[in-house]
Amino acid sequence: MRAILLAGGAGTRLHPLTLAVSKQLMPVYNKPMVYYPLSTVMQAGLRDVLIVTTPEEGPRFRALLGTGAQWGMAFTYAEQPSPDGLAQAFLIGAAFLQGGPACLVLGDNLFHGTELAALTRACVADPAGATIFGTVVAHPERYGVLALDAAGRVTAIVEKPETPPSHFAVPGLYFYDDTVVTRAHALRPSARGELEITDLHAGYLRDGRLTAHRLGAATTWMDTGTHQSLLEAANFIEAIETRTGLLVGSPEETAFRQGWIDAAQLEALAAPLAKSPYGERLLTLARTGR
């Protein structure tokens, strides 16, 4: 399985912050936003990642992330000329996926919790149909929402409904079998002119090949696409890291714990960052293993 990290879009909800820089390059406490979803796919065991950005932002992402080799990974880059829907990622990434299964993660989504790594690894190990997640939110009308029957089975997914059928929103992390590109090609633009991810999931649901896992209280999901949510995410990460002494969403630390780089490589990555608390933490990890 290969992963696509979608980091395009205009970031209009974050204007004026994003008038000159991609929202996925904005800081969330002590690291760029894109580090968090990237670390999520790394925890799932995925090492081949396609970074989809706008033509203007591509050079900045390349400067930040490089080839991925420094983390034991391989990054490919592609451009999304215009934001024509999340499912467009599979048309852009068709050649990269090489007819195989796929993971899609949105570049402004942050996940943290103890259960997620095991769940995502299971999705990678057995990519049957499509697997999405549901998590309880206070304002489901802002998201794609799961409609459930009396037994808790998914009957529909409704995009930003005025009257939400439940409080279970669908976060931006999805896993698909090897039919996803064919299905994406068959989609037609919605009324707003986009290839909707909800329509892709509806097709899997009609075929009886959609699985929805509910994320429990042990996992936190944040969409960092607004000024308020960006601040909330920064405060959340600061609190976790200060309390535990651990880093959240660090590609360097994740690569080390995955065994993709060794202590000497981690120390070399940390050395240029040593004047920051982030670099200090990586140096401690490299030298002590803790």
mmCIF file of N, CA and C in Angstrom, residues 7 12 15 17-18 35 82 97 107 176 210 225 240 270 290:
data_model
loop_
_atom_site.group_PDB
_atom_site.id
_atom_site.type_symbol
_atom_site.label_atom_id
_atom_site.label_comp_id
_atom_site.label_asym_id
_atom_site.label_seq_id
_atom_site.Cartn_x
_atom_site.Cartn_y
_atom_site.Cartn_z
ATOM 1 N N ALA A 7 -2.120 18.050 0.207
ATOM 2 C CA ALA A 7 -1.737 19.322 0.820
ATOM 3 C C ALA A 7 -1.933 20.467 -0.163
ATOM 4 N N THR A 12 -8.613 29.110 2.368
ATOM 5 C CA THR A 12 -9.338 30.374 2.533
ATOM 6 C C THR A 12 -9.870 30.584 3.944
ATOM 7 N N HIS A 15 -7.331 32.660 5.890
ATOM 8 C CA HIS A 15 -6.892 33.978 5.442
ATOM 9 C C HIS A 15 -6.995 34.976 6.598
ATOM 10 N N LEU A 17 -3.667 34.531 7.020
ATOM 11 C CA LEU A 17 -2.448 33.781 7.310
ATOM 12 C C LEU A 17 -1.922 33.051 6.086
ATOM 13 N N THR A 18 -2.842 32.555 5.263
ATOM 14 C CA THR A 18 -2.452 31.701 4.146
ATOM 15 C C THR A 18 -2.443 32.433 2.806
ATOM 16 N N TYR A 35 3.688 17.792 9.226
ATOM 17 C CA TYR A 35 4.366 16.731 9.964
ATOM 18 C C TYR A 35 3.382 15.776 10.647
ATOM 19 N N SER A 82 -5.918 22.889 -9.516
ATOM 20 C CA SER A 82 -7.040 23.593 -8.890
ATOM 21 C C SER A 82 -7.720 22.633 -7.927
ATOM 22 N N LEU A 97 0.222 5.083 -7.625
ATOM 23 C CA LEU A 97 -0.359 3.937 -6.911
ATOM 24 C C LEU A 97 -0.113 2.611 -7.625
ATOM 25 N N GLY A 107 -3.843 16.918 4.646
ATOM 26 C CA GLY A 107 -2.687 17.577 5.222
ATOM 27 C C GLY A 107 -2.975 18.514 6.370
ATOM 28 N N TYR A 176 -8.111 2.278 1.147
ATOM 29 C CA TYR A 176 -8.864 1.749 0.015
ATOM 30 C C TYR A 176 -8.171 0.542 -0.600
ATOM 31 N N LEU A 210 -17.814 -1.056 2.415
ATOM 32 C CA LEU A 210 -17.375 0.063 3.239
ATOM 33 C C LEU A 210 -17.390 -0.342 4.705
ATOM 34 N N GLY A 225 -8.023 23.607 10.138
ATOM 35 C CA GLY A 225 -8.223 24.505 9.011
ATOM 36 C C GLY A 225 -8.837 25.851 9.322
ATOM 37 N N ILE A 240 0.387 18.239 25.766
ATOM 38 C CA ILE A 240 0.807 16.831 25.741
ATOM 39 C C ILE A 240 2.317 16.715 25.849
ATOM 40 N N ALA A 270 19.122 15.532 14.307
ATOM 41 C CA ALA A 270 18.830 16.426 15.425
ATOM 42 C C ALA A 270 19.866 17.534 15.572
ATOM 43 N N ARG A 290 15.287 6.942 25.019
ATOM 44 C CA ARG A 290 14.064 7.261 25.755
ATOM 45 C C ARG A 290 13.665 8.714 25.508
#
